[in-house]
Amino acid sequence: MADLVNKIEKEIKDLKLSAQRQNSGIVTEIGDGVAKIEGLSDVQYSELIDFGPSTGSGRVQGLVLNLEQYSVGAVIFGDFTKVKEGDKVKTTGKILQVPVGEGLVGRVVDALGFPIDGKGAIKAKDRYPVEKIAPGVISRQSVNTPLQTGIKAIDAMIPIGRGQRELIIGDRGTGKTTIAVDTIINQHDVICIYVAIGQKTSKIAQLVAKLESLGAMEHTIIVAASAADSVTMQYLAPYAGCAMGEYFMDQGKDALIIYDDLSKHAWAYRQMSLLLRRPSGREAYPGDVFYLHSRLLERAAKLNKDFGGGSLTALPIIETQANDVSAYIPTNVISITDGQIYLESDLFFAGFRPALNVGISVSRVGGAAQTKVMKSVAGKLRLDLAQFRALQAFAQFSSDLDPQTRAQIEKGKRITEILKQSPFSPVPLEEQVISLWAVTNGYLDEIEVEKIRDFEQKYIAHLKLREKKLLSEIASKKELDEKMLKELEKITKEFVKIYGKH
């Protein structure tokens, strides 16, 4: 009997030793942050592996991304120069996770969730996996609550709902990041996550300083993977940010995540994939580049009450070259998202800011994510603006225009002026509604186009000073009833008369 027990114990010991041998390997190739390892026969995809103690602080770790017949391909976090050919590698049995929770709010972290803002350690009890299956149809509900950006042109014509995925697309320097930052500044009950991918460190620092000066860092997490960081960190940053946002969604809260930008994310993934010797396809991107972004953006959702009722709204940014929206990555992301805000460089340089192209921009959620009061004032706005753009092009070739066409053009000019907005100055809903109501109902027809913005500024200041009750009623009720309309008509007519005398 004793012999049998000893034999079983020996067999168990041998099995344990065998398992240990299976879960260790040797680096056979190393270069550019990518390692080829042999011997890890029991490793999982997306598992953390340990390259042993480094000469610096902590340990060098990697992430398994290629599982081949005789070898494993892994990307290395941190300083890959510390890893040498012949070094031993061990599996950890852990899938890559990042810290999540309230402790991250107001902080700047890297793609692994480590603080990089010099404000000390982050106290986070929970950790979420970087990669996670998106919520299913059963747990979702239709998008029905607006996410106010504070940008008149967007809130009126391209409404964004909580749980939606709305793409911001355009050439370099057309104000894409400004729209995203304005949206963050305008939030009060929404946790915002801004993911910076492949940007200059100085640009990220400027953004953090701007958000701090406006008090917006109090509800914001910045996940930074700058151009100086490895492509591995740039690849992981959006997924890490998404996991942080999912935590708040699971708590029944509303979260907003901005990916700035997914073009650089695709470049980082292409570089990483080519180093891992994955076969390249169109424009040298790997064949699964569509899946790279679809599995990220599908995680944005509006959950139903049975699952907490939280939401995660995604605003991915894509940079185009020479306004080419038909390129590979732009078309991929357009097909994944629920609409796009298209910013045109010609409009930007002509002084129309935000440089919104109304013809191509669209929200597939539409009026379902718009307040009743905004629907009532912005119903004809998009059509009026589109007609104005068409007539404006036509009017250049004809000096003799009929009165109706001339009136449409004049109205279009005033609408365009009202929709112009300075950066980092989001407008509250009630102020947007009053400005748009005044211009669409012809109250500004007698005001010179050059004075429209000055009029609007003084008109809103007058309402804030003398008609606080009316403004608060619009803000709380989110509708314009007959009594409010009559009062607004009287106030507006009186103010137009007073303004015209100056």
XYZ file of C-alpha atoms in Angstrom:
502
model
C 0.000 0.000 0.000
C 2.869 2.351 0.942
C 4.575 1.555 -2.377
C 1.401 2.481 -4.278
C 1.141 5.830 -2.408
C 4.819 6.591 -3.136
C 4.310 5.696 -6.811
C 1.259 8.030 -7.092
C 3.152 10.849 -5.315
C 6.098 10.387 -7.698
C 3.782 10.470 -10.719
C 2.128 13.685 -9.429
C 5.574 15.241 -8.839
C 6.679 14.253 -12.359
C 3.489 15.746 -13.820
C 4.091 19.014 -11.946
C 7.712 19.148 -13.155
C 6.530 18.358 -16.697
C 3.972 21.175 -16.489
C 6.675 23.552 -15.254
C 8.911 22.535 -18.164
C 6.010 23.032 -20.595
C 5.333 26.522 -19.209
C 8.862 27.779 -19.707
C 10.701 28.490 -22.916
C 13.757 30.104 -24.487
C 14.032 33.268 -26.598
C 15.320 32.262 -30.043
C 14.957 35.649 -31.776
C 14.614 39.211 -30.504
C 14.343 42.573 -32.249
C 12.232 45.755 -32.393
C 10.189 44.767 -29.351
C 9.159 41.378 -30.761
C 10.434 38.034 -29.471
C 10.233 34.529 -30.923
C 10.116 31.877 -28.202
C 10.315 28.092 -28.307
C 9.089 25.714 -25.605
C 5.941 27.470 -24.357
C 3.645 24.576 -25.259
C 0.988 25.453 -22.662
C 0.636 29.184 -23.285
C -2.625 31.004 -24.141
C -3.250 33.725 -26.696
C -3.085 37.211 -25.056
C -1.351 35.723 -21.967
C 1.287 37.673 -20.047
C 4.714 36.084 -20.078
C 7.676 36.860 -17.824
C 11.182 37.375 -19.187
C 12.722 37.170 -15.723
C 14.277 39.902 -13.599
C 15.529 42.897 -15.580
C 18.518 45.064 -14.759
C 16.136 47.981 -14.109
C 13.145 48.183 -11.800
C 10.547 45.408 -11.933
C 10.453 42.652 -14.529
C 10.249 42.653 -18.306
C 6.917 41.265 -19.444
C 5.431 40.453 -22.807
C 2.144 39.584 -24.456
C 1.627 36.475 -26.575
C 0.070 37.327 -29.948
C 1.231 34.510 -32.252
C 0.692 30.801 -31.564
C 2.595 28.752 -34.148
C 3.319 25.033 -34.395
C 6.796 25.097 -32.843
C 7.176 28.659 -31.564
C 5.357 31.593 -29.996
C 5.477 35.240 -31.103
C 5.266 37.848 -28.346
C 5.518 41.613 -28.054
C 7.495 43.080 -25.164
C 6.440 45.865 -22.789
C 9.039 48.394 -21.771
C 12.727 48.157 -22.661
C 13.158 45.185 -25.021
C 16.945 45.748 -25.171
C 17.171 44.015 -21.766
C 15.970 40.760 -23.329
C 18.651 38.645 -25.018
C 18.676 35.542 -27.193
C 18.760 32.432 -24.985
C 16.922 34.111 -22.053
C 14.383 31.976 -20.217
C 10.688 32.855 -20.445
C 7.898 31.704 -18.123
C 4.118 31.851 -18.459
C 2.139 33.647 -15.766
C -1.272 32.067 -16.397
C -2.751 35.597 -16.465
C -4.562 37.364 -19.292
C -3.565 41.019 -19.621
C -5.659 43.214 -17.292
C -5.690 46.901 -16.372
C -6.788 48.669 -13.169
C -10.271 50.217 -13.308
C -12.426 52.310 -10.991
C -12.949 55.766 -9.493
C -9.276 55.991 -8.499
C -8.320 56.559 -12.139
C -10.568 59.595 -12.602
C -8.542 62.780 -12.930
C -5.337 60.877 -13.706
C -3.041 60.363 -16.701
C -2.030 56.720 -17.187
C -0.166 54.631 -19.755
C -1.611 51.708 -21.743
C -1.080 49.334 -18.796
C -2.814 51.632 -16.297
C 0.357 52.871 -14.575
C 0.298 56.576 -13.585
C 2.515 58.918 -15.605
C 1.355 62.248 -14.136
C 3.631 62.277 -11.076
C 0.686 62.286 -8.624
C 1.533 59.029 -6.877
C 0.127 55.504 -7.052
C -3.435 54.745 -8.135
C -5.711 52.990 -5.656
C -7.742 50.586 -7.773
C -9.431 47.545 -6.225
C -10.718 46.087 -9.485
C -9.015 44.969 -12.696
C -10.645 44.335 -16.070
C -9.285 42.288 -18.992
C -8.042 44.430 -21.872
C -9.894 42.258 -24.410
C -13.528 41.410 -23.710
C -16.504 40.182 -25.749
C -18.913 43.018 -26.539
C -22.366 43.054 -24.828
C -24.929 40.930 -26.706
C -28.269 41.970 -28.179
C -30.206 40.736 -25.111
C -28.331 43.054 -22.739
C -28.625 46.144 -24.967
C -31.401 48.630 -25.567
C -31.880 51.206 -28.312
C -30.061 54.525 -27.959
C -32.570 57.085 -26.635
C -30.735 59.560 -24.386
C -28.819 62.498 -25.889
C -25.148 63.134 -25.196
C -24.883 66.914 -25.519
C -21.594 67.992 -27.116
C -22.183 71.710 -26.544
C -21.492 72.285 -30.258
C -24.552 73.853 -31.901
C -24.010 72.344 -35.368
C -23.660 68.801 -33.996
C -26.403 68.866 -31.340
C -28.851 70.351 -33.876
C -28.075 68.352 -37.037
C -26.016 65.276 -36.092
C -27.246 64.325 -32.597
C -25.162 61.836 -30.623
C -26.855 59.437 -28.190
C -25.446 57.701 -25.128
C -24.221 54.296 -26.274
C -23.667 55.412 -29.871
C -20.451 55.157 -31.943
C -19.998 58.361 -33.927
C -16.900 58.763 -36.105
C -15.084 62.121 -36.339
C -13.275 62.146 -39.676
C -11.267 64.687 -41.645
C -7.827 65.826 -42.755
C -5.073 66.854 -40.370
C -5.687 70.235 -38.711
C -9.440 70.491 -39.328
C -10.506 70.537 -35.652
C -11.224 66.854 -34.925
C -9.592 66.862 -31.482
C -11.255 70.205 -30.658
C -14.714 68.636 -31.155
C -13.743 65.742 -28.874
C -12.324 68.061 -26.182
C -15.385 70.370 -26.346
C -17.567 67.300 -25.774
C -15.511 66.363 -22.680
C -15.748 69.927 -21.312
C -19.540 69.913 -21.786
C -20.101 66.736 -19.705
C -21.196 66.910 -16.076
C -22.665 63.490 -15.254
C -20.579 61.431 -17.711
C -17.124 59.946 -17.033
C -14.837 60.691 -20.004
C -11.846 58.651 -21.183
C -9.520 60.268 -23.719
C -7.109 57.840 -25.425
C -4.137 59.554 -27.087
C -2.454 57.284 -29.657
C 0.862 58.186 -31.312
C 0.699 61.899 -30.460
C 3.530 64.169 -29.338
C 4.004 64.131 -25.567
C 3.915 67.960 -25.596
C 0.487 67.916 -27.297
C -0.880 65.505 -24.658
C 0.559 67.721 -21.879
C -1.123 70.804 -23.416
C -4.443 68.946 -23.548
C -4.173 67.891 -19.887
C -3.342 71.491 -18.889
C -6.350 72.776 -20.872
C -8.749 70.283 -19.265
C -7.371 71.099 -15.799
C -7.774 74.849 -16.357
C -11.430 74.330 -17.353
C -12.142 71.924 -14.481
C -12.844 69.011 -16.854
C -10.115 66.705 -15.495
C -12.387 66.089 -12.489
C -14.431 63.661 -14.627
C -11.747 62.569 -17.132
C -9.167 59.785 -17.480
C -6.334 60.265 -19.994
C -4.769 57.089 -21.425
C -1.579 58.139 -23.205
C 0.515 56.103 -25.625
C 2.642 58.799 -27.254
C 4.748 58.599 -30.426
C 7.761 57.970 -28.156
C 6.152 54.802 -26.755
C 6.479 51.394 -28.394
C 3.950 50.244 -31.001
C 2.834 47.616 -28.469
C 1.676 50.346 -26.079
C -0.005 52.245 -28.943
C -1.807 49.032 -29.945
C -3.006 48.331 -26.382
C -4.034 51.882 -25.363
C -7.563 51.905 -26.946
C -8.417 48.485 -25.474
C -7.161 49.566 -22.035
C -9.230 52.771 -22.211
C -12.276 50.770 -23.292
C -11.899 48.416 -20.294
C -11.782 51.461 -17.981
C -14.974 52.795 -19.583
C -16.717 49.401 -19.351
C -16.262 49.431 -15.586
C -18.417 52.582 -15.290
C -20.955 51.167 -17.777
C -21.230 48.009 -15.644
C -21.844 50.226 -12.585
C -24.927 51.685 -14.318
C -23.178 54.971 -15.131
C -22.653 56.769 -18.443
C -19.156 56.925 -19.918
C -17.675 58.513 -23.031
C -14.493 57.310 -24.734
C -12.536 59.157 -27.420
C -9.939 57.334 -29.532
C -7.543 59.928 -30.963
C -6.857 58.511 -33.435
C -7.511 55.059 -34.902
C -5.450 55.774 -38.059
C -2.295 55.775 -35.917
C -3.645 52.728 -34.078
C -3.885 50.865 -37.408
C -0.340 51.957 -38.304
C 0.966 50.624 -34.963
C -0.861 47.320 -35.486
C 0.513 47.022 -39.032
C 4.071 47.572 -37.788
C 3.613 45.058 -34.984
C 2.050 42.466 -37.310
C 4.816 42.767 -39.899
C 7.424 42.288 -37.163
C 5.507 39.184 -36.031
C 5.751 38.032 -39.690
C 2.030 37.859 -40.212
C 1.070 37.888 -43.901
C 0.255 41.370 -45.175
C -2.735 42.341 -47.310
C -4.038 45.577 -48.803
C -1.714 48.563 -48.137
C 0.490 46.121 -46.120
C -2.148 45.958 -43.346
C -2.782 42.461 -41.916
C -5.984 40.722 -42.983
C -7.664 41.213 -39.581
C -7.299 45.024 -39.448
C -11.097 45.380 -39.774
C -11.543 43.065 -36.772
C -8.955 45.158 -34.880
C -11.374 48.105 -34.813
C -14.716 46.255 -34.920
C -14.037 44.295 -31.704
C -13.058 47.579 -30.042
C -15.988 49.738 -31.185
C -18.627 47.018 -30.707
C -17.966 47.286 -26.967
C -19.767 50.660 -26.934
C -23.370 50.043 -25.869
C -26.459 51.270 -24.076
C -27.398 48.538 -21.586
C -31.005 47.892 -20.607
C -32.322 48.211 -17.025
C -31.883 44.499 -16.301
C -28.138 44.943 -16.856
C -27.773 48.225 -14.927
C -28.776 50.719 -17.626
C -25.250 52.087 -18.073
C -23.768 53.230 -21.374
C -20.434 53.604 -23.141
C -20.363 56.107 -26.016
C -17.450 55.947 -28.469
C -16.108 58.837 -30.548
C -13.329 57.380 -32.712
C -11.236 59.810 -34.760
C -9.838 58.996 -38.213
C -7.381 61.167 -40.142
C -7.860 61.251 -43.909
C -5.350 62.177 -46.602
C -6.544 64.904 -49.037
C -10.202 64.434 -47.938
C -10.185 60.829 -49.213
C -12.925 59.107 -47.197
C -12.853 56.116 -49.568
C -9.419 54.890 -48.370
C -9.012 51.519 -46.623
C -9.065 52.392 -42.892
C -11.640 55.257 -43.192
C -14.150 53.002 -45.018
C -13.574 50.229 -42.478
C -14.370 52.471 -39.509
C -17.284 54.204 -41.316
C -18.911 50.777 -41.769
C -18.452 49.907 -38.074
C -19.819 53.164 -36.613
C -23.349 54.641 -36.372
C -22.576 57.738 -38.401
C -19.810 60.237 -39.035
C -18.998 63.897 -38.461
C -17.034 64.890 -41.557
C -14.811 67.950 -41.255
C -13.693 69.551 -44.518
C -10.424 71.468 -44.866
C -11.867 73.935 -47.444
C -14.590 74.986 -44.994
C -12.045 75.221 -42.168
C -9.763 77.550 -44.129
C -12.788 79.614 -45.234
C -13.478 80.356 -41.542
C -16.438 77.998 -40.968
C -15.517 76.411 -37.656
C -16.460 73.710 -36.791
C -15.845 72.887 -40.478
C -18.807 70.534 -40.721
C -19.779 69.151 -44.134
C -23.553 68.759 -43.705
C -23.928 66.708 -46.898
C -21.666 63.806 -45.874
C -22.086 64.012 -42.076
C -24.843 61.815 -40.664
C -26.087 60.243 -37.433
C -27.785 56.876 -37.963
C -29.441 57.188 -34.550
C -30.858 60.592 -35.542
C -33.836 62.115 -33.745
C -34.067 59.216 -31.280
C -31.146 60.816 -29.435
C -32.399 64.394 -29.546
C -34.425 66.395 -27.036
C -37.947 67.485 -27.996
C -37.033 71.167 -27.828
C -34.025 70.752 -30.144
C -36.125 68.790 -32.640
C -38.669 71.606 -32.728
C -36.107 74.313 -33.581
C -33.631 72.337 -35.687
C -36.099 70.436 -37.896
C -35.543 72.534 -41.041
C -32.002 73.645 -40.209
C -30.149 70.901 -42.083
C -32.293 71.335 -45.216
C -31.928 75.141 -45.141
C -28.160 74.842 -44.817
C -27.840 72.234 -47.583
C -29.983 74.393 -49.933
C -27.864 77.435 -49.068
C -24.614 75.617 -49.954
C -26.098 74.524 -53.320
C -27.518 78.003 -54.109
C -24.314 79.723 -52.996
C -22.319 77.751 -55.559
C -24.941 78.555 -58.219
C -25.147 82.257 -57.260
C -21.447 82.756 -58.036
C -22.254 82.488 -61.755
C -25.344 84.678 -61.754
C -25.788 88.249 -60.563
C -29.517 88.378 -61.417
C -31.309 86.322 -58.750
C -35.028 86.216 -57.981
C -36.136 87.554 -54.542
C -36.929 84.090 -53.139
C -33.457 82.712 -53.995
C -31.815 85.854 -52.631
C -33.806 85.499 -49.379
C -32.739 81.847 -49.043
C -29.092 82.784 -49.532
C -29.324 85.593 -46.970
C -30.978 83.262 -44.450
C -28.305 80.611 -45.127
C -25.550 83.148 -44.420
C -27.120 83.964 -41.044
C -27.541 80.279 -40.134
C -23.871 79.683 -41.032
C -22.794 82.568 -38.778
C -24.907 81.301 -35.857
C -23.362 77.829 -36.200
C -19.803 79.197 -36.001
C -18.293 78.508 -32.615
C -14.979 79.237 -30.896
C -12.939 76.244 -29.644
C -13.230 75.115 -26.002
C -16.488 77.025 -25.466
C -19.404 74.548 -25.450
C -22.875 76.115 -25.342
C -25.626 74.907 -22.937
C -28.766 73.390 -24.511
C -31.110 76.280 -23.638
C -28.761 78.853 -25.239
C -28.397 76.713 -28.374
C -32.179 76.404 -28.669
C -32.796 80.166 -28.364
C -30.089 81.060 -30.943
C -31.345 78.504 -33.474
C -34.998 79.429 -32.849
C -34.253 83.112 -33.516
C -32.389 82.504 -36.790
C -34.754 79.860 -38.240
C -37.838 81.999 -37.521
C -36.443 85.028 -39.336
C -35.836 87.321 -36.351
C -32.251 87.972 -37.501
C -33.129 88.770 -41.135
C -32.707 92.510 -40.533
C -29.354 92.117 -38.748
C -26.238 92.483 -40.933
C -24.392 89.182 -41.489
C -21.140 90.629 -40.079
C -22.932 91.532 -36.827
C -24.749 88.207 -36.283
C -22.225 86.759 -33.815
C -22.023 90.027 -31.892
C -25.846 90.132 -31.758
C -26.033 86.542 -30.506
C -23.478 87.220 -27.764
C -25.333 90.313 -26.505
C -28.756 88.671 -26.888
C -27.751 85.649 -24.749
C -26.087 87.951 -22.184
C -29.343 89.960 -22.003
C -31.393 86.764 -21.421
C -28.985 85.561 -18.724
C -29.277 88.898 -16.949
C -33.009 89.641 -17.322
C -34.713 86.334 -18.212
C -33.077 83.699 -16.019
C -36.440 82.083 -15.279
C -37.160 81.480 -18.994
C -33.728 79.944 -19.564
C -34.079 77.618 -16.572
C -37.576 76.558 -17.740
C -36.227 75.571 -21.183
C -33.343 73.706 -19.527
C -35.594 71.750 -17.141
C -38.680 71.120 -19.330
C -36.657 70.604 -22.548
C -39.553 71.920 -24.613
C -41.028 75.216 -25.818
C -44.736 75.519 -24.973
C -47.030 78.276 -26.272
C -46.567 80.504 -23.237
C -42.768 80.278 -23.465
C -42.858 80.918 -27.220
C -44.978 84.072 -26.824
C -42.652 85.362 -24.117
C -39.590 84.584 -26.260
C -41.120 86.309 -29.308
C -41.811 89.471 -27.292
C -38.302 89.549 -25.755
C -36.588 88.879 -29.103
C -38.527 91.548 -31.032
C -37.774 94.139 -28.353
C -34.071 93.264 -28.270
C -33.763 93.346 -32.111
C -35.235 96.904 -32.044
C -32.834 98.021 -29.300
C -29.832 96.407 -31.077
C -30.784 98.029 -34.406
C -30.607 101.513 -32.855
C -26.968 101.060 -31.776
